Short mmCIF file of C-alpha atoms and ligand atoms in Angstrom, two decimals:
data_model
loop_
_atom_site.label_atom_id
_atom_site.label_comp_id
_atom_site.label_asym_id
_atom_site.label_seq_id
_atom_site.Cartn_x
_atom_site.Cartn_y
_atom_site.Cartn_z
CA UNK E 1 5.53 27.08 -29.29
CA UNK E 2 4.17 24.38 -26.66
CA UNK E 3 6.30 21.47 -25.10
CA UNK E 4 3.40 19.24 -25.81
CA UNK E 5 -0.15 18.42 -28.15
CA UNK E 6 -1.81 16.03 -26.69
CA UNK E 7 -4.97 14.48 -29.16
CA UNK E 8 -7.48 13.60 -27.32
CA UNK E 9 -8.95 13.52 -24.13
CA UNK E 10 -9.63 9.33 -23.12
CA UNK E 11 -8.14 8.33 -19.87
CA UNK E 12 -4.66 7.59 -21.95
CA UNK E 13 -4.86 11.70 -22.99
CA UNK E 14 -6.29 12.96 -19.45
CA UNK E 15 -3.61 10.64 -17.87
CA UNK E 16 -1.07 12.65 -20.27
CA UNK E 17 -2.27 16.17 -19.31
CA UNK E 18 -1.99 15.21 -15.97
CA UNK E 19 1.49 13.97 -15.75
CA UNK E 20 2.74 16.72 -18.05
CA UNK E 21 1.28 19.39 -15.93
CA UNK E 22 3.23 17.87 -13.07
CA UNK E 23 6.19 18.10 -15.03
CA UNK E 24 5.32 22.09 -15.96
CA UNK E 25 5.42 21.31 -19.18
CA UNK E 26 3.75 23.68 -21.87
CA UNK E 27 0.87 20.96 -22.92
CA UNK E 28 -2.51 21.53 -24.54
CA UNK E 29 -4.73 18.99 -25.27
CA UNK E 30 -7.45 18.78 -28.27
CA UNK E 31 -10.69 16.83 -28.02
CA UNK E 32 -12.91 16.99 -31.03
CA UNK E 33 -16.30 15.62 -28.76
CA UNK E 34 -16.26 15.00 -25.52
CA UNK E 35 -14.12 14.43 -22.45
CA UNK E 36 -13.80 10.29 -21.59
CA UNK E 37 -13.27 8.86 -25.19
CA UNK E 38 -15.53 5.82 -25.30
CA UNK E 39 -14.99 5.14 -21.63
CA UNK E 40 -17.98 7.70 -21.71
CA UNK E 41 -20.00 4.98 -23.38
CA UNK E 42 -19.92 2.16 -20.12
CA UNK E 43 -22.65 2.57 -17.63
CA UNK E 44 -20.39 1.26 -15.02
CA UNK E 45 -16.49 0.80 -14.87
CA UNK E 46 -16.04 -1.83 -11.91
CA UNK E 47 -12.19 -2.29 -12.53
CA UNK E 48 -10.66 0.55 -12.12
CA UNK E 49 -8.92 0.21 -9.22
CA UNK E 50 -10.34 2.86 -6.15
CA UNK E 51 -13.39 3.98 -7.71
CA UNK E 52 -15.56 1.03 -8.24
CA UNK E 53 -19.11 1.50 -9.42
CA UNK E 54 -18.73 4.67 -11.81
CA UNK E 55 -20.39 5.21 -14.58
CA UNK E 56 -17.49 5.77 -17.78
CA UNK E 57 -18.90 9.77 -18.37
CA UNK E 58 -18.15 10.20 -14.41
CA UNK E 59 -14.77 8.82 -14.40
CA UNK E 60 -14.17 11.11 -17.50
CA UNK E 61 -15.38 13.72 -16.12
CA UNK E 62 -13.28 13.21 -12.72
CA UNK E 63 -10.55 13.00 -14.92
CA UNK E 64 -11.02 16.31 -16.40
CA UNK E 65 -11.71 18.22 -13.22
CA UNK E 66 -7.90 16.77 -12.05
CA UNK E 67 -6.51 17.83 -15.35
CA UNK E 68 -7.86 20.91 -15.19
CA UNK E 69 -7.34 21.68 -10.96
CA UNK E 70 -3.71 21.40 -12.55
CA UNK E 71 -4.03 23.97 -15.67
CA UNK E 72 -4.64 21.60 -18.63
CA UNK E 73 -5.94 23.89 -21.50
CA UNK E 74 -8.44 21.79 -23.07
CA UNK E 75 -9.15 22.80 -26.72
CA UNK E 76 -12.45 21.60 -28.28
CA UNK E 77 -11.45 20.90 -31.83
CA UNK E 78 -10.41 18.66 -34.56
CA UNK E 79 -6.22 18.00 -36.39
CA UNK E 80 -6.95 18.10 -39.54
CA UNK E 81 -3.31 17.52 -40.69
CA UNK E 82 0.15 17.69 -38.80
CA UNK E 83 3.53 18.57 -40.76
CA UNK E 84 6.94 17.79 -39.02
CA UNK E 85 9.14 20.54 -40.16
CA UNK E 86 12.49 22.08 -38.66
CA UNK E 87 12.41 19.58 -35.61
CA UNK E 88 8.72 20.97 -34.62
CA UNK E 89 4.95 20.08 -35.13
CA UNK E 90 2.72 22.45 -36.79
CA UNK E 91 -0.83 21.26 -36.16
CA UNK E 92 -4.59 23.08 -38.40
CA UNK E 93 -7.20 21.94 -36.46
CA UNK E 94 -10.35 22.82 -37.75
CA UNK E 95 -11.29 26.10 -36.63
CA UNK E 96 -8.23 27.14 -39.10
CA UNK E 97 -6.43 27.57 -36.03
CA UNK E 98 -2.22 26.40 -36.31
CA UNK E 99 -0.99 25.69 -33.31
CA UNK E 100 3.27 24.69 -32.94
CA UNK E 101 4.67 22.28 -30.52
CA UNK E 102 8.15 19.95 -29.99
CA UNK E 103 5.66 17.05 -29.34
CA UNK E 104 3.14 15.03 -30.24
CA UNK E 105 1.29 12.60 -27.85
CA UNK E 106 -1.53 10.79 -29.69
CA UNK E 107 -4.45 10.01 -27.81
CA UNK E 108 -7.07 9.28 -30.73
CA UNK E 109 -8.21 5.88 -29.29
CA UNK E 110 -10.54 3.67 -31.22
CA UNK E 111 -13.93 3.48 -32.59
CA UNK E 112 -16.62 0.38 -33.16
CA UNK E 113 -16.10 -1.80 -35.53
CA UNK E 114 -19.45 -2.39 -38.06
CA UNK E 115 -20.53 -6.12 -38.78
CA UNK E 116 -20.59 -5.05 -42.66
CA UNK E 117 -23.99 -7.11 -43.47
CA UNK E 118 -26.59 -5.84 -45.90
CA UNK E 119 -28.97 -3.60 -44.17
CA UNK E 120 -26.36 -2.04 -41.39
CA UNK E 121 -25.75 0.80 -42.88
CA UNK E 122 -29.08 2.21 -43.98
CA UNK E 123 -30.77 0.96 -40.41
CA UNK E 124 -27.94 2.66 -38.34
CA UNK E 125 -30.21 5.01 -36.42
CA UNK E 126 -33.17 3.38 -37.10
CA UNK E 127 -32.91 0.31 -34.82
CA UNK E 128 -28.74 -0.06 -34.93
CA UNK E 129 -26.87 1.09 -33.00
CA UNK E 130 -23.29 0.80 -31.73
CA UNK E 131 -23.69 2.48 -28.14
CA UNK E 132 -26.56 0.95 -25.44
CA UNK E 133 -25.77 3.86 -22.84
CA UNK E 134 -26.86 6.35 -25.40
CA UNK E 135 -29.63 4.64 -27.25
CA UNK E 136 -30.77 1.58 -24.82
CA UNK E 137 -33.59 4.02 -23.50
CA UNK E 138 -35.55 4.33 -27.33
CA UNK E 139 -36.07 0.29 -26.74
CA UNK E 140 -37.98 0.17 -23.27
CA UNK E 141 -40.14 -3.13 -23.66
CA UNK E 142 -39.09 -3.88 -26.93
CA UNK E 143 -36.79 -6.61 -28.39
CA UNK E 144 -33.37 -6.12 -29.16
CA UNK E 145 -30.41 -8.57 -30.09
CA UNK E 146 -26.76 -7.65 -29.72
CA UNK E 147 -24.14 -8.85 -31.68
CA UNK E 148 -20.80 -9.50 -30.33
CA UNK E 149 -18.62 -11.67 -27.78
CA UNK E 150 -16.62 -9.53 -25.78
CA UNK E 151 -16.55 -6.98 -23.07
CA UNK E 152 -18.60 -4.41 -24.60
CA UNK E 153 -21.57 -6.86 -26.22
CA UNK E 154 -21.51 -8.60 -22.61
CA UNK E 155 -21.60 -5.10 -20.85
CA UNK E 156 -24.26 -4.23 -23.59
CA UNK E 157 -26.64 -7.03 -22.96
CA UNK E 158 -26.55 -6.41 -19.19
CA UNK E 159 -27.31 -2.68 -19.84
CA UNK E 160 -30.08 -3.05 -21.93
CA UNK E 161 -31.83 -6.14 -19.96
CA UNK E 162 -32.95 -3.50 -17.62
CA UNK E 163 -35.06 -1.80 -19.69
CA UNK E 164 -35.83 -4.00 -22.84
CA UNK E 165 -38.39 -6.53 -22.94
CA UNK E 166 -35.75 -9.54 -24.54
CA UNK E 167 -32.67 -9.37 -25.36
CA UNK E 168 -30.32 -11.89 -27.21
CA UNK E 169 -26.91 -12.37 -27.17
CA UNK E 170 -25.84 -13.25 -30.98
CA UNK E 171 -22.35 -14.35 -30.74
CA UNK E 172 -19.93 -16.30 -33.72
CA UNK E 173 -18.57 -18.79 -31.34
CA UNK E 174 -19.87 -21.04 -28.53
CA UNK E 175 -17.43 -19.06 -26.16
CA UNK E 176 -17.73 -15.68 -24.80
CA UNK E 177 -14.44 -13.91 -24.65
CA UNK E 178 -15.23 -11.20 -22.32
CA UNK E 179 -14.22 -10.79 -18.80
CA UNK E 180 -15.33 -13.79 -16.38
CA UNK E 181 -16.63 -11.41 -13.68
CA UNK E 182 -19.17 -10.18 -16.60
CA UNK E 183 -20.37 -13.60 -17.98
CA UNK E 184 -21.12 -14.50 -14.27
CA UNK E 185 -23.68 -10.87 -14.14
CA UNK E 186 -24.90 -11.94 -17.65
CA UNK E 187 -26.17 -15.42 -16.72
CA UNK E 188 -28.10 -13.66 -13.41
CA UNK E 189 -29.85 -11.53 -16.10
CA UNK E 190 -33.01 -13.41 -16.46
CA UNK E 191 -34.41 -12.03 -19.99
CA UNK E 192 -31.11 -12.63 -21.89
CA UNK E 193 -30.95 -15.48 -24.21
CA UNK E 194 -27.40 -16.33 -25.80
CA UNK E 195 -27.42 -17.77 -29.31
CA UNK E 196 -24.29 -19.66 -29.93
CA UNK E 197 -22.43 -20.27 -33.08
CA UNK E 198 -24.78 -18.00 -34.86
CA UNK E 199 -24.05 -14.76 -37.19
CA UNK E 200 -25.78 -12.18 -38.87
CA UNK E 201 -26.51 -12.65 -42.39
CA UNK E 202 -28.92 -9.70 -42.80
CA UNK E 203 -30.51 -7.04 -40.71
CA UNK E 204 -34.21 -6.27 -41.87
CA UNK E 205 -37.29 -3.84 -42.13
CA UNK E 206 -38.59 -1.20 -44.15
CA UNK E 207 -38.09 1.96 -42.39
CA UNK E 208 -36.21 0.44 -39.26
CA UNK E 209 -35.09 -2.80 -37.76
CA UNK E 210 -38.19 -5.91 -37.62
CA UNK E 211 -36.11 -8.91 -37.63
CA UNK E 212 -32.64 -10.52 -38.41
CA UNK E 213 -31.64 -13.30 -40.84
CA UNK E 214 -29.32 -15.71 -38.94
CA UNK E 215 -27.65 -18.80 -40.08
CA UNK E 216 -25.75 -21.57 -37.13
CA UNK E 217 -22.51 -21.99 -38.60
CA UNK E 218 -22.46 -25.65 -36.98
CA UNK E 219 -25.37 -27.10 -38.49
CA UNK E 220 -26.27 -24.06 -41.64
CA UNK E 221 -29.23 -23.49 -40.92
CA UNK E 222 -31.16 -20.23 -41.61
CA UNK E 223 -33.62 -18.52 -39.62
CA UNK E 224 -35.49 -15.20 -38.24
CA UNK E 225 -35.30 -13.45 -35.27
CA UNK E 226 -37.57 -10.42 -34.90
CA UNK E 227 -36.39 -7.83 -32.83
CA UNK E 228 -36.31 -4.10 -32.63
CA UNK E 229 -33.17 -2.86 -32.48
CA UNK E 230 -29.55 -4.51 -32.84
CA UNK E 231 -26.35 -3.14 -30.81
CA UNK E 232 -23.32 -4.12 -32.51
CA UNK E 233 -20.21 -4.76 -30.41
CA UNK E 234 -18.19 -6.73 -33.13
CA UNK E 235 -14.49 -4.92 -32.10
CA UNK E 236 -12.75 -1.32 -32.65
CA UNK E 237 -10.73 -0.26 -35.05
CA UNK E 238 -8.40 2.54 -34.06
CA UNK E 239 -8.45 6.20 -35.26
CA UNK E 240 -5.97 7.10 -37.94
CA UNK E 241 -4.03 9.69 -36.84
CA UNK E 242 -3.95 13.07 -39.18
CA UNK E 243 -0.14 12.38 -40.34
CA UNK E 244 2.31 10.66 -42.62
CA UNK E 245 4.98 8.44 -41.84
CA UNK E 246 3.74 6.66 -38.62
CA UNK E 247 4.58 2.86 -38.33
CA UNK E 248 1.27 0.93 -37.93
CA UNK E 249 0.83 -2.32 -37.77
CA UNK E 250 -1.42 -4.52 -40.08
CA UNK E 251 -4.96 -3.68 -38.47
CA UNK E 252 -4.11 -0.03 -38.38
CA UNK E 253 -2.78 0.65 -34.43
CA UNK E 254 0.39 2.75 -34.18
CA UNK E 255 3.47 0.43 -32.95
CA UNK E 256 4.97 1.53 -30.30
CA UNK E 257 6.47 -0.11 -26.97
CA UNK E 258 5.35 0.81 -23.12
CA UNK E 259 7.54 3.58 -23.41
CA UNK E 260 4.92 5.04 -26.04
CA UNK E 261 7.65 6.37 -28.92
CA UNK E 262 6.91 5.92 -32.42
CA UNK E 263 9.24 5.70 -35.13
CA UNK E 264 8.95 9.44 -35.32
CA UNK E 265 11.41 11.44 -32.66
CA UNK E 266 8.65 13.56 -30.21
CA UNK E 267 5.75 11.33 -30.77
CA UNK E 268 4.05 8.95 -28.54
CA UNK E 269 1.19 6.92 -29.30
CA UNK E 270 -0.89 6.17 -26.01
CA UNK E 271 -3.86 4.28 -25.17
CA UNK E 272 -6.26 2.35 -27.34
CA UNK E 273 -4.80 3.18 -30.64
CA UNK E 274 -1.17 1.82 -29.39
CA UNK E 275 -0.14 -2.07 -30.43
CA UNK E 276 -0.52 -3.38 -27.18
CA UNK E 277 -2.25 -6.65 -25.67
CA UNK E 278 -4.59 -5.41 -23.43
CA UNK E 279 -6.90 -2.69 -23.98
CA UNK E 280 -8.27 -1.44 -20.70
CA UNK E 281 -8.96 1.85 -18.92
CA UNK E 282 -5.45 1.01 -16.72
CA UNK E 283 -3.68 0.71 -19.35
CA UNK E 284 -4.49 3.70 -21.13
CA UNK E 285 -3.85 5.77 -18.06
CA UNK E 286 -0.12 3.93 -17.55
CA UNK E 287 0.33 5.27 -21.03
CA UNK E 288 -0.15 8.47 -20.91
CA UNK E 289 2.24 8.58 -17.91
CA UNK E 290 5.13 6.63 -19.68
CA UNK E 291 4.69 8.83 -22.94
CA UNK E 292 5.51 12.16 -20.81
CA UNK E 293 8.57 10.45 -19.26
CA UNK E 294 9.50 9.83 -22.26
CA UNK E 295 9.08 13.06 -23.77
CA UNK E 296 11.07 14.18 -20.61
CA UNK E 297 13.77 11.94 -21.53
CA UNK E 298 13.56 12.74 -24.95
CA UNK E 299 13.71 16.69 -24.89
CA UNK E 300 15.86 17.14 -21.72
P1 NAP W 1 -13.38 -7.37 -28.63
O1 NAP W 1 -12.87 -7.72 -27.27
O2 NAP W 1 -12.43 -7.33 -29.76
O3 NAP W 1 -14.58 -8.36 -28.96
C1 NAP W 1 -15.23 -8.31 -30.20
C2 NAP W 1 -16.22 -9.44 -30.25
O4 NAP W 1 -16.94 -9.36 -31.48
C3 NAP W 1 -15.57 -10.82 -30.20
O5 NAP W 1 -16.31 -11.70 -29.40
C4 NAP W 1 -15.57 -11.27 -31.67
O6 NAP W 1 -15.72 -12.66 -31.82
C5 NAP W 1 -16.82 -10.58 -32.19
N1 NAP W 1 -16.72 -10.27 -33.61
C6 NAP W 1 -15.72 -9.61 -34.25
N2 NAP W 1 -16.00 -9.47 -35.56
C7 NAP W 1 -17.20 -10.05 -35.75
C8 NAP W 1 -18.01 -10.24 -36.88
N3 NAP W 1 -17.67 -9.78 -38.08
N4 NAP W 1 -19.17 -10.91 -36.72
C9 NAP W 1 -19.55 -11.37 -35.50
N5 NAP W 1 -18.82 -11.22 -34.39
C10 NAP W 1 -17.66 -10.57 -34.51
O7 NAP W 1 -14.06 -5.91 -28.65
P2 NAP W 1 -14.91 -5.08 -27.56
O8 NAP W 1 -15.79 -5.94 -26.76
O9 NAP W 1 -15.48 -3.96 -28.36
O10 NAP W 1 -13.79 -4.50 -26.61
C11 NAP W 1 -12.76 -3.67 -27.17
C12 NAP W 1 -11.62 -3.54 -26.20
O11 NAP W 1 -12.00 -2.77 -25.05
C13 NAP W 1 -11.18 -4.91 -25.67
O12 NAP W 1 -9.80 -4.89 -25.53
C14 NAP W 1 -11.87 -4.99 -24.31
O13 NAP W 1 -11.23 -5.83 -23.40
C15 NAP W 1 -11.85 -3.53 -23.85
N6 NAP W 1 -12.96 -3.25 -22.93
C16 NAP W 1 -12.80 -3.57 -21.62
C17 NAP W 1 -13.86 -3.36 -20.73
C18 NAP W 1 -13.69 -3.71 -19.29
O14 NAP W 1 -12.60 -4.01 -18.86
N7 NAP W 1 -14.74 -3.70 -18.48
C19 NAP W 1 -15.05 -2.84 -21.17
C20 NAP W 1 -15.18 -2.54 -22.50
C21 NAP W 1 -14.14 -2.77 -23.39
P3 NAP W 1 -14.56 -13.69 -31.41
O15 NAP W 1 -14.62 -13.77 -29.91
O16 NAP W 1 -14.93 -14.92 -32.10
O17 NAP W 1 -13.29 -13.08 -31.93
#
């Protein structure tokens, strides 16, 4: 039986591995993609404090080689379901593997949120997308539009005004809410256009995106844009974890305090799918140490 499951490996689970392998605990962590949960999706992570200038996959991937200089067993797989029983985890991950453990540190973070407008869904790989840093390159010279107000559609538009021919900025309100330090980079980006007070009512074409139907919620008014492709960076929503009983709160994120326990004895919610204000690389990390003091505590 291990001390310790840690689900996923973001900077809130690589954080965890780390501090529980300092504690020689018995932890293994399971990942069902990659290593750098959507951190691996920003071309450049300028506040994280020492390493300025990283891309989000290298940070991950520093991350990992730590965890793993200090014996983190990294398990690529997915939980299917997880059953409390006897004061223990039991854990089927995909592979029809069981594995047992006294605790449970979640780590599932969050994924984008969709804008739910006609046409979305059956243009989603065929001009939308919901991650620049992977598909930015397919729109060299073209047109694209993204949709959203905060850190990611600001870190989006910046992204792809290096290699698209236009880009607009479509956001609800006539405020951005990302970080200052990025609105200041946005305005020096000379081919981005912001369009203010303006939503999607419609993403359009045939057999992929040729235009968007917009309407100014100030003044009603409809019109066209025609563009390429459309990133949407409308929000996350977190990832359900694979078991009963947790306490969420109404838009799905596990409550829990800094200390990271849940209403269930031996687990810890950490990172992006934790209530918490702020949602930042940081944070996640300070997580993932606070949930293995607390397991410390917890288990002593
Ligand atoms: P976010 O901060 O929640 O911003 C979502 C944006 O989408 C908001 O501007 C929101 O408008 C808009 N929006 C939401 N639903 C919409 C809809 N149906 N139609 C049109 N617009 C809609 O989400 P995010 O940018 O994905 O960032 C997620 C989290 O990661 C945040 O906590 C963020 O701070 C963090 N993050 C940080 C960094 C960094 O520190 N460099 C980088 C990336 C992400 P309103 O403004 O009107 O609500």
């Amino acid at each position: 039986m291990h001390d310790l499951v840690i689900i996923g490996a973001g900077p809130a689970g690589m954080a965890a591995a780390i501090y529980a392998m300092r504690a020689k605990l018995d932890a293994v962590v399971i990942e069902k993609e990659g290593c750098g949960g959507q951190m691996a999706q920003t071309y450049e992570v300028d506040n994280y404090p020492g390493l300025p200038g990283l891309s989000g996959m290298e940070l991950g991937e520093k991350m990992k080689e730590h965890a793993a200089k200090l014996g983190t067993n990294i398990v690529y797989d997915e939980v299917k379901s997880i059953n409390n029983q006897d004061e223990r985890f039991i854990l089927h991950l995909e592979s029809g593997q069981t594995l047992e453990s006294k605790g449970i540190i979640l780590a599932t973070g969050a994924t984008h949120a969709k804008l739910g407008v006609p046409g979305e869904d059956r243009l989603a790989g065929a001009g939308v997308s919901y991650c620049a840093t992977c598909d930015g390159a397919f729109f060299k010279n073209k047109s694209v539009a993204v949709i959203g107000g905060g850190d990611v559609a600001i870190e989006d538009a910046i992204f792809l005004s290096r290699m698209a021919s236009s880009v607009t900025l479509i956001h609800r309100r006539n405020e951005l809410r990302g970080a200052a330090s990025l609105q200041e980079a946005l305005k020096k980006c000379e081919n981005v256009s912001i369009l203010w007070d303006t939503v999607v009512e419609e993403i359009n074409g045939q057999y992929s995106v040729e235009s968007l139907s917009l309407r100014n919620v100030k003044d009603n008014e409809d019109f066209n844009l025609i563009v390429q492709g459309v990133f949407v960076a409308v929000g996350i929503n977190p990832v359900k974890a694979a078991m009963d009983g947790l306490n969420c709160n109404e838009k799905g994120y596990i409550v829990a305090g800094e200390d990271c326990r849940t209403n269930i004895k031996g687990v810890y919610a950490v990172g992006d799918v934790r209530s918490k204000n702020l949602r930042q690389i940081v944070t996640a990390v300070a997580d993932g140490a606070n949930a293995i003091t607390s397991f410390t505590e917890d288990f002593r």
